JSON list of C-alpha atoms in Angstrom, two decimals:
[
{"chain": "U", "resi": 22, "resn": "UNK", "atom": "CA", "xyz": [50.88, 31.11, -54.59]},
{"chain": "U", "resi": 23, "resn": "UNK", "atom": "CA", "xyz": [49.64, 34.47, -54.70]},
{"chain": "U", "resi": 24, "resn": "UNK", "atom": "CA", "xyz": [45.60, 35.80, -56.39]},
{"chain": "U", "resi": 25, "resn": "UNK", "atom": "CA", "xyz": [44.66, 38.67, -57.50]},
{"chain": "U", "resi": 26, "resn": "UNK", "atom": "CA", "xyz": [40.50, 38.29, -58.00]},
{"chain": "U", "resi": 27, "resn": "UNK", "atom": "CA", "xyz": [38.73, 41.06, -59.55]},
{"chain": "U", "resi": 28, "resn": "UNK", "atom": "CA", "xyz": [35.18, 40.34, -59.02]},
{"chain": "U", "resi": 29, "resn": "UNK", "atom": "CA", "xyz": [33.77, 42.91, -61.20]},
{"chain": "U", "resi": 30, "resn": "UNK", "atom": "CA", "xyz": [33.93, 42.27, -65.32]},
{"chain": "U", "resi": 31, "resn": "UNK", "atom": "CA", "xyz": [32.67, 46.18, -66.35]},
{"chain": "U", "resi": 32, "resn": "UNK", "atom": "CA", "xyz": [30.98, 48.53, -64.65]},
{"chain": "U", "resi": 33, "resn": "UNK", "atom": "CA", "xyz": [28.88, 51.01, -66.58]},
{"chain": "U", "resi": 34, "resn": "UNK", "atom": "CA", "xyz": [28.61, 54.71, -64.46]},
{"chain": "U", "resi": 35, "resn": "UNK", "atom": "CA", "xyz": [26.82, 58.07, -65.80]},
{"chain": "U", "resi": 36, "resn": "UNK", "atom": "CA", "xyz": [29.38, 60.90, -65.52]},
{"chain": "U", "resi": 37, "resn": "UNK", "atom": "CA", "xyz": [29.74, 62.83, -62.06]},
{"chain": "U", "resi": 38, "resn": "UNK", "atom": "CA", "xyz": [28.75, 59.10, -60.22]},
{"chain": "U", "resi": 39, "resn": "UNK", "atom": "CA", "xyz": [31.00, 57.86, -57.76]},
{"chain": "U", "resi": 40, "resn": "UNK", "atom": "CA", "xyz": [32.33, 54.45, -58.11]},
{"chain": "U", "resi": 41, "resn": "UNK", "atom": "CA", "xyz": [34.37, 51.90, -56.36]},
{"chain": "U", "resi": 42, "resn": "UNK", "atom": "CA", "xyz": [36.67, 49.00, -58.08]},
{"chain": "U", "resi": 43, "resn": "UNK", "atom": "CA", "xyz": [36.89, 46.05, -56.19]},
{"chain": "U", "resi": 44, "resn": "UNK", "atom": "CA", "xyz": [40.37, 43.80, -55.56]},
{"chain": "U", "resi": 45, "resn": "UNK", "atom": "CA", "xyz": [40.54, 40.95, -53.24]},
{"chain": "U", "resi": 46, "resn": "UNK", "atom": "CA", "xyz": [43.92, 39.29, -52.70]},
{"chain": "U", "resi": 47, "resn": "UNK", "atom": "CA", "xyz": [45.43, 36.17, -51.13]},
{"chain": "U", "resi": 48, "resn": "UNK", "atom": "CA", "xyz": [49.04, 35.40, -50.47]},
{"chain": "U", "resi": 49, "resn": "UNK", "atom": "CA", "xyz": [50.89, 32.85, -47.72]},
{"chain": "U", "resi": 50, "resn": "UNK", "atom": "CA", "xyz": [53.71, 36.09, -46.71]},
{"chain": "U", "resi": 51, "resn": "UNK", "atom": "CA", "xyz": [53.70, 39.06, -44.76]},
{"chain": "U", "resi": 52, "resn": "UNK", "atom": "CA", "xyz": [55.59, 41.31, -46.39]},
{"chain": "U", "resi": 53, "resn": "UNK", "atom": "CA", "xyz": [53.61, 42.16, -49.76]},
{"chain": "U", "resi": 54, "resn": "UNK", "atom": "CA", "xyz": [53.09, 45.52, -52.60]},
{"chain": "U", "resi": 55, "resn": "UNK", "atom": "CA", "xyz": [50.10, 46.00, -53.52]},
{"chain": "U", "resi": 56, "resn": "UNK", "atom": "CA", "xyz": [49.09, 47.75, -57.14]},
{"chain": "U", "resi": 57, "resn": "UNK", "atom": "CA", "xyz": [46.64, 49.48, -59.63]},
{"chain": "U", "resi": 58, "resn": "UNK", "atom": "CA", "xyz": [47.16, 50.03, -63.03]},
{"chain": "U", "resi": 59, "resn": "UNK", "atom": "CA", "xyz": [44.75, 51.69, -65.72]},
{"chain": "U", "resi": 60, "resn": "UNK", "atom": "CA", "xyz": [44.96, 50.42, -69.27]},
{"chain": "U", "resi": 61, "resn": "UNK", "atom": "CA", "xyz": [42.92, 52.94, -71.90]},
{"chain": "U", "resi": 62, "resn": "UNK", "atom": "CA", "xyz": [41.95, 52.32, -74.93]},
{"chain": "U", "resi": 63, "resn": "UNK", "atom": "CA", "xyz": [45.09, 52.95, -76.18]},
{"chain": "U", "resi": 64, "resn": "UNK", "atom": "CA", "xyz": [46.56, 50.01, -75.05]},
{"chain": "U", "resi": 65, "resn": "UNK", "atom": "CA", "xyz": [49.37, 51.33, -72.63]},
{"chain": "U", "resi": 66, "resn": "UNK", "atom": "CA", "xyz": [49.30, 50.32, -68.72]},
{"chain": "U", "resi": 67, "resn": "UNK", "atom": "CA", "xyz": [49.71, 53.39, -66.60]},
{"chain": "U", "resi": 68, "resn": "UNK", "atom": "CA", "xyz": [50.32, 53.41, -62.45]},
{"chain": "U", "resi": 69, "resn": "UNK", "atom": "CA", "xyz": [48.16, 54.59, -60.72]},
{"chain": "U", "resi": 70, "resn": "UNK", "atom": "CA", "xyz": [49.64, 53.70, -57.30]},
{"chain": "U", "resi": 71, "resn": "UNK", "atom": "CA", "xyz": [51.33, 50.58, -55.10]},
{"chain": "U", "resi": 72, "resn": "UNK", "atom": "CA", "xyz": [51.14, 50.04, -50.85]},
{"chain": "U", "resi": 73, "resn": "UNK", "atom": "CA", "xyz": [52.91, 48.11, -48.48]},
{"chain": "U", "resi": 74, "resn": "UNK", "atom": "CA", "xyz": [51.39, 45.37, -47.08]},
{"chain": "U", "resi": 75, "resn": "UNK", "atom": "CA", "xyz": [52.09, 47.26, -43.48]},
{"chain": "U", "resi": 76, "resn": "UNK", "atom": "CA", "xyz": [50.57, 50.63, -44.77]},
{"chain": "U", "resi": 77, "resn": "UNK", "atom": "CA", "xyz": [46.97, 50.44, -43.56]},
{"chain": "U", "resi": 78, "resn": "UNK", "atom": "CA", "xyz": [46.57, 54.26, -44.41]},
{"chain": "U", "resi": 79, "resn": "UNK", "atom": "CA", "xyz": [43.92, 55.24, -47.01]},
{"chain": "U", "resi": 80, "resn": "UNK", "atom": "CA", "xyz": [45.54, 57.08, -49.78]},
{"chain": "U", "resi": 81, "resn": "UNK", "atom": "CA", "xyz": [43.56, 59.66, -51.59]},
{"chain": "U", "resi": 82, "resn": "UNK", "atom": "CA", "xyz": [45.04, 61.54, -54.70]},
{"chain": "U", "resi": 83, "resn": "UNK", "atom": "CA", "xyz": [42.39, 63.79, -56.58]},
{"chain": "U", "resi": 84, "resn": "UNK", "atom": "CA", "xyz": [39.58, 61.78, -57.40]},
{"chain": "U", "resi": 85, "resn": "UNK", "atom": "CA", "xyz": [40.85, 58.95, -56.73]},
{"chain": "U", "resi": 86, "resn": "UNK", "atom": "CA", "xyz": [41.07, 56.90, -52.99]},
{"chain": "U", "resi": 87, "resn": "UNK", "atom": "CA", "xyz": [42.18, 53.73, -52.71]},
{"chain": "U", "resi": 88, "resn": "UNK", "atom": "CA", "xyz": [41.11, 51.29, -49.50]},
{"chain": "U", "resi": 89, "resn": "UNK", "atom": "CA", "xyz": [43.61, 48.70, -47.55]},
{"chain": "U", "resi": 90, "resn": "UNK", "atom": "CA", "xyz": [41.98, 46.32, -44.85]},
{"chain": "U", "resi": 91, "resn": "UNK", "atom": "CA", "xyz": [44.15, 43.24, -44.05]},
{"chain": "U", "resi": 92, "resn": "UNK", "atom": "CA", "xyz": [41.38, 41.84, -42.14]},
{"chain": "U", "resi": 93, "resn": "UNK", "atom": "CA", "xyz": [39.89, 41.00, -45.63]},
{"chain": "U", "resi": 94, "resn": "UNK", "atom": "CA", "xyz": [42.19, 41.47, -47.63]},
{"chain": "U", "resi": 95, "resn": "UNK", "atom": "CA", "xyz": [41.49, 43.77, -49.66]},
{"chain": "U", "resi": 96, "resn": "UNK", "atom": "CA", "xyz": [42.17, 47.01, -51.77]},
{"chain": "U", "resi": 97, "resn": "UNK", "atom": "CA", "xyz": [39.15, 48.87, -53.32]},
{"chain": "U", "resi": 98, "resn": "UNK", "atom": "CA", "xyz": [39.58, 51.19, -55.46]},
{"chain": "U", "resi": 99, "resn": "UNK", "atom": "CA", "xyz": [37.21, 54.41, -55.87]},
{"chain": "U", "resi": 100, "resn": "UNK", "atom": "CA", "xyz": [36.88, 57.33, -58.47]},
{"chain": "U", "resi": 101, "resn": "UNK", "atom": "CA", "xyz": [34.75, 60.18, -57.05]},
{"chain": "U", "resi": 102, "resn": "UNK", "atom": "CA", "xyz": [33.05, 62.50, -59.74]},
{"chain": "U", "resi": 103, "resn": "UNK", "atom": "CA", "xyz": [33.78, 59.60, -62.35]},
{"chain": "U", "resi": 104, "resn": "UNK", "atom": "CA", "xyz": [34.84, 61.76, -66.03]},
{"chain": "U", "resi": 105, "resn": "UNK", "atom": "CA", "xyz": [34.42, 60.57, -69.51]},
{"chain": "U", "resi": 106, "resn": "UNK", "atom": "CA", "xyz": [38.34, 60.24, -69.44]},
{"chain": "U", "resi": 107, "resn": "UNK", "atom": "CA", "xyz": [38.56, 57.49, -66.82]},
{"chain": "U", "resi": 108, "resn": "UNK", "atom": "CA", "xyz": [36.66, 55.24, -69.21]},
{"chain": "U", "resi": 109, "resn": "UNK", "atom": "CA", "xyz": [39.68, 52.11, -68.90]},
{"chain": "U", "resi": 110, "resn": "UNK", "atom": "CA", "xyz": [39.98, 48.58, -67.96]},
{"chain": "U", "resi": 111, "resn": "UNK", "atom": "CA", "xyz": [41.50, 48.65, -64.11]},
{"chain": "U", "resi": 112, "resn": "UNK", "atom": "CA", "xyz": [44.20, 46.48, -63.12]},
{"chain": "U", "resi": 113, "resn": "UNK", "atom": "CA", "xyz": [44.43, 45.53, -59.49]},
{"chain": "U", "resi": 114, "resn": "UNK", "atom": "CA", "xyz": [48.10, 43.21, -58.91]},
{"chain": "U", "resi": 115, "resn": "UNK", "atom": "CA", "xyz": [50.24, 41.42, -55.92]},
{"chain": "U", "resi": 116, "resn": "UNK", "atom": "CA", "xyz": [54.14, 40.97, -55.48]},
{"chain": "U", "resi": 117, "resn": "UNK", "atom": "CA", "xyz": [55.54, 39.61, -52.67]},
{"chain": "U", "resi": 118, "resn": "UNK", "atom": "CA", "xyz": [58.14, 38.08, -51.02]},
{"chain": "U", "resi": 119, "resn": "UNK", "atom": "CA", "xyz": [57.86, 34.21, -51.79]},
{"chain": "U", "resi": 120, "resn": "UNK", "atom": "CA", "xyz": [56.80, 34.83, -55.99]},
{"chain": "U", "resi": 121, "resn": "UNK", "atom": "CA", "xyz": [58.66, 37.78, -57.04]},
{"chain": "U", "resi": 122, "resn": "UNK", "atom": "CA", "xyz": [56.41, 37.80, -60.10]},
{"chain": "U", "resi": 123, "resn": "UNK", "atom": "CA", "xyz": [53.66, 40.63, -60.44]},
{"chain": "U", "resi": 124, "resn": "UNK", "atom": "CA", "xyz": [50.35, 39.19, -60.45]},
{"chain": "U", "resi": 125, "resn": "UNK", "atom": "CA", "xyz": [47.09, 40.90, -61.92]},
{"chain": "U", "resi": 126, "resn": "UNK", "atom": "CA", "xyz": [43.72, 41.12, -61.90]},
{"chain": "U", "resi": 127, "resn": "UNK", "atom": "CA", "xyz": [41.18, 39.68, -64.76]},
{"chain": "U", "resi": 128, "resn": "UNK", "atom": "CA", "xyz": [40.72, 43.79, -64.58]},
{"chain": "U", "resi": 129, "resn": "UNK", "atom": "CA", "xyz": [37.65, 45.83, -64.78]},
{"chain": "U", "resi": 130, "resn": "UNK", "atom": "CA", "xyz": [36.23, 47.36, -67.58]},
{"chain": "U", "resi": 131, "resn": "UNK", "atom": "CA", "xyz": [35.13, 50.84, -66.80]},
{"chain": "U", "resi": 132, "resn": "UNK", "atom": "CA", "xyz": [32.59, 53.22, -68.97]},
{"chain": "U", "resi": 133, "resn": "UNK", "atom": "CA", "xyz": [31.60, 56.19, -67.85]},
{"chain": "U", "resi": 134, "resn": "UNK", "atom": "CA", "xyz": [29.19, 57.29, -69.69]},
{"chain": "U", "resi": 135, "resn": "UNK", "atom": "CA", "xyz": [28.35, 61.26, -70.24]},
{"chain": "N", "resi": 18, "resn": "UNK", "atom": "CA", "xyz": [65.17, 56.36, -74.60]},
{"chain": "N", "resi": 19, "resn": "UNK", "atom": "CA", "xyz": [62.51, 56.88, -71.09]},
{"chain": "N", "resi": 20, "resn": "UNK", "atom": "CA", "xyz": [60.41, 54.60, -71.43]},
{"chain": "N", "resi": 21, "resn": "UNK", "atom": "CA", "xyz": [60.47, 50.54, -72.36]},
{"chain": "N", "resi": 22, "resn": "UNK", "atom": "CA", "xyz": [60.06, 50.08, -75.93]},
{"chain": "N", "resi": 23, "resn": "UNK", "atom": "CA", "xyz": [58.96, 46.85, -77.45]},
{"chain": "N", "resi": 24, "resn": "UNK", "atom": "CA", "xyz": [59.21, 46.17, -81.65]},
{"chain": "N", "resi": 25, "resn": "UNK", "atom": "CA", "xyz": [57.63, 44.97, -83.50]},
{"chain": "N", "resi": 26, "resn": "UNK", "atom": "CA", "xyz": [54.49, 47.15, -82.58]},
{"chain": "N", "resi": 27, "resn": "UNK", "atom": "CA", "xyz": [52.18, 44.13, -84.49]},
{"chain": "N", "resi": 28, "resn": "UNK", "atom": "CA", "xyz": [53.44, 41.03, -86.05]},
{"chain": "N", "resi": 29, "resn": "UNK", "atom": "CA", "xyz": [51.16, 39.10, -88.44]},
{"chain": "N", "resi": 30, "resn": "UNK", "atom": "CA", "xyz": [52.74, 35.22, -89.22]},
{"chain": "N", "resi": 31, "resn": "UNK", "atom": "CA", "xyz": [51.39, 32.05, -90.52]},
{"chain": "N", "resi": 32, "resn": "UNK", "atom": "CA", "xyz": [50.72, 29.16, -88.40]},
{"chain": "N", "resi": 33, "resn": "UNK", "atom": "CA", "xyz": [53.71, 27.31, -88.03]},
{"chain": "N", "resi": 34, "resn": "UNK", "atom": "CA", "xyz": [55.84, 30.17, -88.36]},
{"chain": "N", "resi": 35, "resn": "UNK", "atom": "CA", "xyz": [58.33, 31.03, -85.39]},
{"chain": "N", "resi": 36, "resn": "UNK", "atom": "CA", "xyz": [58.53, 35.09, -84.43]},
{"chain": "N", "resi": 37, "resn": "UNK", "atom": "CA", "xyz": [60.58, 36.52, -81.73]},
{"chain": "N", "resi": 38, "resn": "UNK", "atom": "CA", "xyz": [59.21, 39.33, -79.51]},
{"chain": "N", "resi": 39, "resn": "UNK", "atom": "CA", "xyz": [62.37, 42.09, -78.87]},
{"chain": "N", "resi": 40, "resn": "UNK", "atom": "CA", "xyz": [62.18, 44.13, -75.27]},
{"chain": "N", "resi": 41, "resn": "UNK", "atom": "CA", "xyz": [64.27, 47.44, -74.92]},
{"chain": "N", "resi": 42, "resn": "UNK", "atom": "CA", "xyz": [63.94, 47.68, -71.12]},
{"chain": "N", "resi": 43, "resn": "UNK", "atom": "CA", "xyz": [64.19, 51.03, -68.86]},
{"chain": "N", "resi": 44, "resn": "UNK", "atom": "CA", "xyz": [68.05, 52.06, -68.33]},
{"chain": "N", "resi": 45, "resn": "UNK", "atom": "CA", "xyz": [69.00, 50.64, -65.20]},
{"chain": "N", "resi": 46, "resn": "UNK", "atom": "CA", "xyz": [66.13, 47.58, -64.56]},
{"chain": "N", "resi": 47, "resn": "UNK", "atom": "CA", "xyz": [67.21, 44.42, -63.46]},
{"chain": "N", "resi": 48, "resn": "UNK", "atom": "CA", "xyz": [63.74, 43.19, -63.32]},
{"chain": "N", "resi": 49, "resn": "UNK", "atom": "CA", "xyz": [61.52, 42.42, -66.44]},
{"chain": "N", "resi": 50, "resn": "UNK", "atom": "CA", "xyz": [58.54, 40.61, -67.29]},
{"chain": "N", "resi": 51, "resn": "UNK", "atom": "CA", "xyz": [56.93, 39.37, -70.12]},
{"chain": "N", "resi": 52, "resn": "UNK", "atom": "CA", "xyz": [52.76, 39.37, -70.13]},
{"chain": "N", "resi": 53, "resn": "UNK", "atom": "CA", "xyz": [50.37, 37.83, -72.69]},
{"chain": "N", "resi": 54, "resn": "UNK", "atom": "CA", "xyz": [46.60, 39.63, -72.98]},
{"chain": "N", "resi": 55, "resn": "UNK", "atom": "CA", "xyz": [44.16, 38.21, -74.79]},
{"chain": "N", "resi": 56, "resn": "UNK", "atom": "CA", "xyz": [41.76, 39.80, -76.99]},
{"chain": "N", "resi": 57, "resn": "UNK", "atom": "CA", "xyz": [39.29, 41.53, -73.74]},
{"chain": "N", "resi": 58, "resn": "UNK", "atom": "CA", "xyz": [41.32, 39.31, -70.47]},
{"chain": "N", "resi": 59, "resn": "UNK", "atom": "CA", "xyz": [43.35, 40.10, -67.75]},
{"chain": "N", "resi": 60, "resn": "UNK", "atom": "CA", "xyz": [47.38, 40.16, -67.87]},
{"chain": "N", "resi": 61, "resn": "UNK", "atom": "CA", "xyz": [48.87, 36.54, -68.22]},
{"chain": "N", "resi": 62, "resn": "UNK", "atom": "CA", "xyz": [52.10, 36.02, -66.26]},
{"chain": "N", "resi": 63, "resn": "UNK", "atom": "CA", "xyz": [54.61, 34.46, -69.32]},
{"chain": "N", "resi": 64, "resn": "UNK", "atom": "CA", "xyz": [58.20, 34.79, -67.50]},
{"chain": "N", "resi": 65, "resn": "UNK", "atom": "CA", "xyz": [60.22, 37.32, -65.11]},
{"chain": "N", "resi": 66, "resn": "UNK", "atom": "CA", "xyz": [63.82, 38.00, -64.90]},
{"chain": "N", "resi": 67, "resn": "UNK", "atom": "CA", "xyz": [66.20, 39.86, -62.09]},
{"chain": "N", "resi": 68, "resn": "UNK", "atom": "CA", "xyz": [69.55, 40.45, -62.51]},
{"chain": "N", "resi": 69, "resn": "UNK", "atom": "CA", "xyz": [71.15, 37.04, -62.88]},
{"chain": "N", "resi": 70, "resn": "UNK", "atom": "CA", "xyz": [69.43, 35.03, -60.81]},
{"chain": "N", "resi": 71, "resn": "UNK", "atom": "CA", "xyz": [67.74, 32.62, -62.51]},
{"chain": "N", "resi": 72, "resn": "UNK", "atom": "CA", "xyz": [64.71, 34.22, -64.56]},
{"chain": "N", "resi": 73, "resn": "UNK", "atom": "CA", "xyz": [61.29, 32.13, -63.18]},
{"chain": "N", "resi": 74, "resn": "UNK", "atom": "CA", "xyz": [59.28, 30.86, -66.23]},
{"chain": "N", "resi": 75, "resn": "UNK", "atom": "CA", "xyz": [56.65, 29.17, -64.26]},
{"chain": "N", "resi": 76, "resn": "UNK", "atom": "CA", "xyz": [54.31, 31.16, -66.21]},
{"chain": "N", "resi": 77, "resn": "UNK", "atom": "CA", "xyz": [55.65, 30.12, -70.28]},
{"chain": "N", "resi": 78, "resn": "UNK", "atom": "CA", "xyz": [52.35, 27.71, -71.59]},
{"chain": "N", "resi": 79, "resn": "UNK", "atom": "CA", "xyz": [54.50, 25.19, -73.41]},
{"chain": "N", "resi": 80, "resn": "UNK", "atom": "CA", "xyz": [57.79, 24.51, -74.85]},
{"chain": "N", "resi": 81, "resn": "UNK", "atom": "CA", "xyz": [56.85, 26.70, -78.12]},
{"chain": "N", "resi": 82, "resn": "UNK", "atom": "CA", "xyz": [57.76, 29.17, -75.65]},
{"chain": "N", "resi": 83, "resn": "UNK", "atom": "CA", "xyz": [61.37, 30.95, -74.40]},
{"chain": "N", "resi": 84, "resn": "UNK", "atom": "CA", "xyz": [62.40, 33.69, -73.84]},
{"chain": "N", "resi": 85, "resn": "UNK", "atom": "CA", "xyz": [66.38, 35.35, -72.83]},
{"chain": "N", "resi": 86, "resn": "UNK", "atom": "CA", "xyz": [67.47, 38.34, -71.93]},
{"chain": "N", "resi": 87, "resn": "UNK", "atom": "CA", "xyz": [71.24, 39.39, -72.74]},
{"chain": "N", "resi": 88, "resn": "UNK", "atom": "CA", "xyz": [73.54, 40.90, -70.87]},
{"chain": "N", "resi": 89, "resn": "UNK", "atom": "CA", "xyz": [71.20, 41.73, -68.61]},
{"chain": "N", "resi": 90, "resn": "UNK", "atom": "CA", "xyz": [69.14, 44.55, -70.72]},
{"chain": "N", "resi": 91, "resn": "UNK", "atom": "CA", "xyz": [67.40, 43.35, -74.10]},
{"chain": "N", "resi": 92, "resn": "UNK", "atom": "CA", "xyz": [65.38, 39.95, -73.57]},
{"chain": "N", "resi": 93, "resn": "UNK", "atom": "CA", "xyz": [63.49, 38.52, -76.21]},
{"chain": "N", "resi": 94, "resn": "UNK", "atom": "CA", "xyz": [60.30, 36.02, -76.50]},
{"chain": "N", "resi": 95, "resn": "UNK", "atom": "CA", "xyz": [60.64, 33.74, -79.29]},
{"chain": "N", "resi": 96, "resn": "UNK", "atom": "CA", "xyz": [57.24, 31.48, -79.99]},
{"chain": "N", "resi": 97, "resn": "UNK", "atom": "CA", "xyz": [58.42, 28.20, -82.05]},
{"chain": "N", "resi": 98, "resn": "UNK", "atom": "CA", "xyz": [55.64, 26.69, -84.69]},
{"chain": "N", "resi": 99, "resn": "UNK", "atom": "CA", "xyz": [53.02, 29.54, -83.96]},
{"chain": "N", "resi": 100, "resn": "UNK", "atom": "CA", "xyz": [49.56, 28.56, -83.10]},
{"chain": "N", "resi": 101, "resn": "UNK", "atom": "CA", "xyz": [46.64, 30.69, -83.85]},
{"chain": "N", "resi": 102, "resn": "UNK", "atom": "CA", "xyz": [45.31, 31.35, -80.36]},
{"chain": "N", "resi": 103, "resn": "UNK", "atom": "CA", "xyz": [49.10, 32.41, -79.74]},
{"chain": "N", "resi": 104, "resn": "UNK", "atom": "CA", "xyz": [47.36, 35.48, -81.21]},
{"chain": "N", "resi": 105, "resn": "UNK", "atom": "CA", "xyz": [47.06, 38.17, -78.17]},
{"chain": "N", "resi": 106, "resn": "UNK", "atom": "CA", "xyz": [49.18, 41.35, -77.34]},
{"chain": "N", "resi": 107, "resn": "UNK", "atom": "CA", "xyz": [52.47, 40.54, -75.44]},
{"chain": "N", "resi": 108, "resn": "UNK", "atom": "CA", "xyz": [53.26, 43.05, -72.72]},
{"chain": "N", "resi": 109, "resn": "UNK", "atom": "CA", "xyz": [57.25, 43.64, -71.47]},
{"chain": "N", "resi": 110, "resn": "UNK", "atom": "CA", "xyz": [57.82, 45.45, -67.86]},
{"chain": "N", "resi": 111, "resn": "UNK", "atom": "CA", "xyz": [61.10, 46.45, -66.67]},
{"chain": "N", "resi": 112, "resn": "UNK", "atom": "CA", "xyz": [61.44, 47.40, -62.68]},
{"chain": "N", "resi": 113, "resn": "UNK", "atom": "CA", "xyz": [64.51, 49.11, -60.57]},
{"chain": "N", "resi": 114, "resn": "UNK", "atom": "CA", "xyz": [66.48, 46.42, -58.22]},
{"chain": "N", "resi": 115, "resn": "UNK", "atom": "CA", "xyz": [64.95, 42.96, -56.22]},
{"chain": "N", "resi": 116, "resn": "UNK", "atom": "CA", "xyz": [63.17, 45.76, -54.24]},
{"chain": "N", "resi": 117, "resn": "UNK", "atom": "CA", "xyz": [59.24, 44.79, -54.03]},
{"chain": "N", "resi": 118, "resn": "UNK", "atom": "CA", "xyz": [58.23, 48.09, -53.49]},
{"chain": "N", "resi": 119, "resn": "UNK", "atom": "CA", "xyz": [58.35, 49.81, -57.22]},
{"chain": "N", "resi": 120, "resn": "UNK", "atom": "CA", "xyz": [56.51, 49.74, -59.72]},
{"chain": "N", "resi": 121, "resn": "UNK", "atom": "CA", "xyz": [56.51, 48.46, -63.09]},
{"chain": "N", "resi": 122, "resn": "UNK", "atom": "CA", "xyz": [56.61, 50.51, -65.99]},
{"chain": "N", "resi": 123, "resn": "UNK", "atom": "CA", "xyz": [55.16, 48.60, -69.64]},
{"chain": "N", "resi": 124, "resn": "UNK", "atom": "CA", "xyz": [55.76, 48.78, -72.79]},
{"chain": "N", "resi": 125, "resn": "UNK", "atom": "CA", "xyz": [53.18, 49.17, -75.08]},
{"chain": "N", "resi": 126, "resn": "UNK", "atom": "CA", "xyz": [53.28, 45.86, -76.37]},
{"chain": "N", "resi": 127, "resn": "UNK", "atom": "CA", "xyz": [53.65, 43.60, -79.74]},
{"chain": "N", "resi": 128, "resn": "UNK", "atom": "CA", "xyz": [50.39, 42.80, -81.46]},
{"chain": "N", "resi": 129, "resn": "UNK", "atom": "CA", "xyz": [50.50, 39.46, -82.39]},
{"chain": "N", "resi": 130, "resn": "UNK", "atom": "CA", "xyz": [48.09, 38.05, -84.77]},
{"chain": "N", "resi": 131, "resn": "UNK", "atom": "CA", "xyz": [48.50, 34.51, -85.75]},
{"chain": "N", "resi": 132, "resn": "UNK", "atom": "CA", "xyz": [46.96, 33.01, -88.99]}
]
């Protein structure tokens, strides 16, 4: 079985603050892939990033960065200098060799206040 | 179309009636998923199709729920004898091939309301 835990249900920050969204995963497989999706108020899920289990390099894309640590089974997402448009629900997801279904965490509602 | 298309976008039905929700995946995508998202909740996995393989139905909540995928393309999710707790947004996603290293693309969902 595989599982994704996003312990932060809601986070509220003021614009320009940095914010980190936590994601902890569980899987028995050695080959797996992790994803982050954004769900804005419009409702459609938007893919942000994927990471495979063999690549622990952190990634930065503009104001977004991701920290993948196998030792703690975590794949955290940081938004630097947050903006109001970043307000959305963010989901972490996992797929692995033995369970091809894409398992999602419960999501973190991020609200960025002006 | 360029993306995953779901229809209808909204459906209101009376308790006890059957409903069918449709998903048109991205052309060429062999993997198709259905999820349910209740208000303010996460995504609950329902069913997964991969090519001609037997679907993974492990997420279907009861035998009132079923899904099929015809010709490896369009999929229909059927809910029989709907109950009020079935009210949710039903999301469909497709993905290319068996390679796990690909993202899933989501449709805009069907909002089902059972009254």
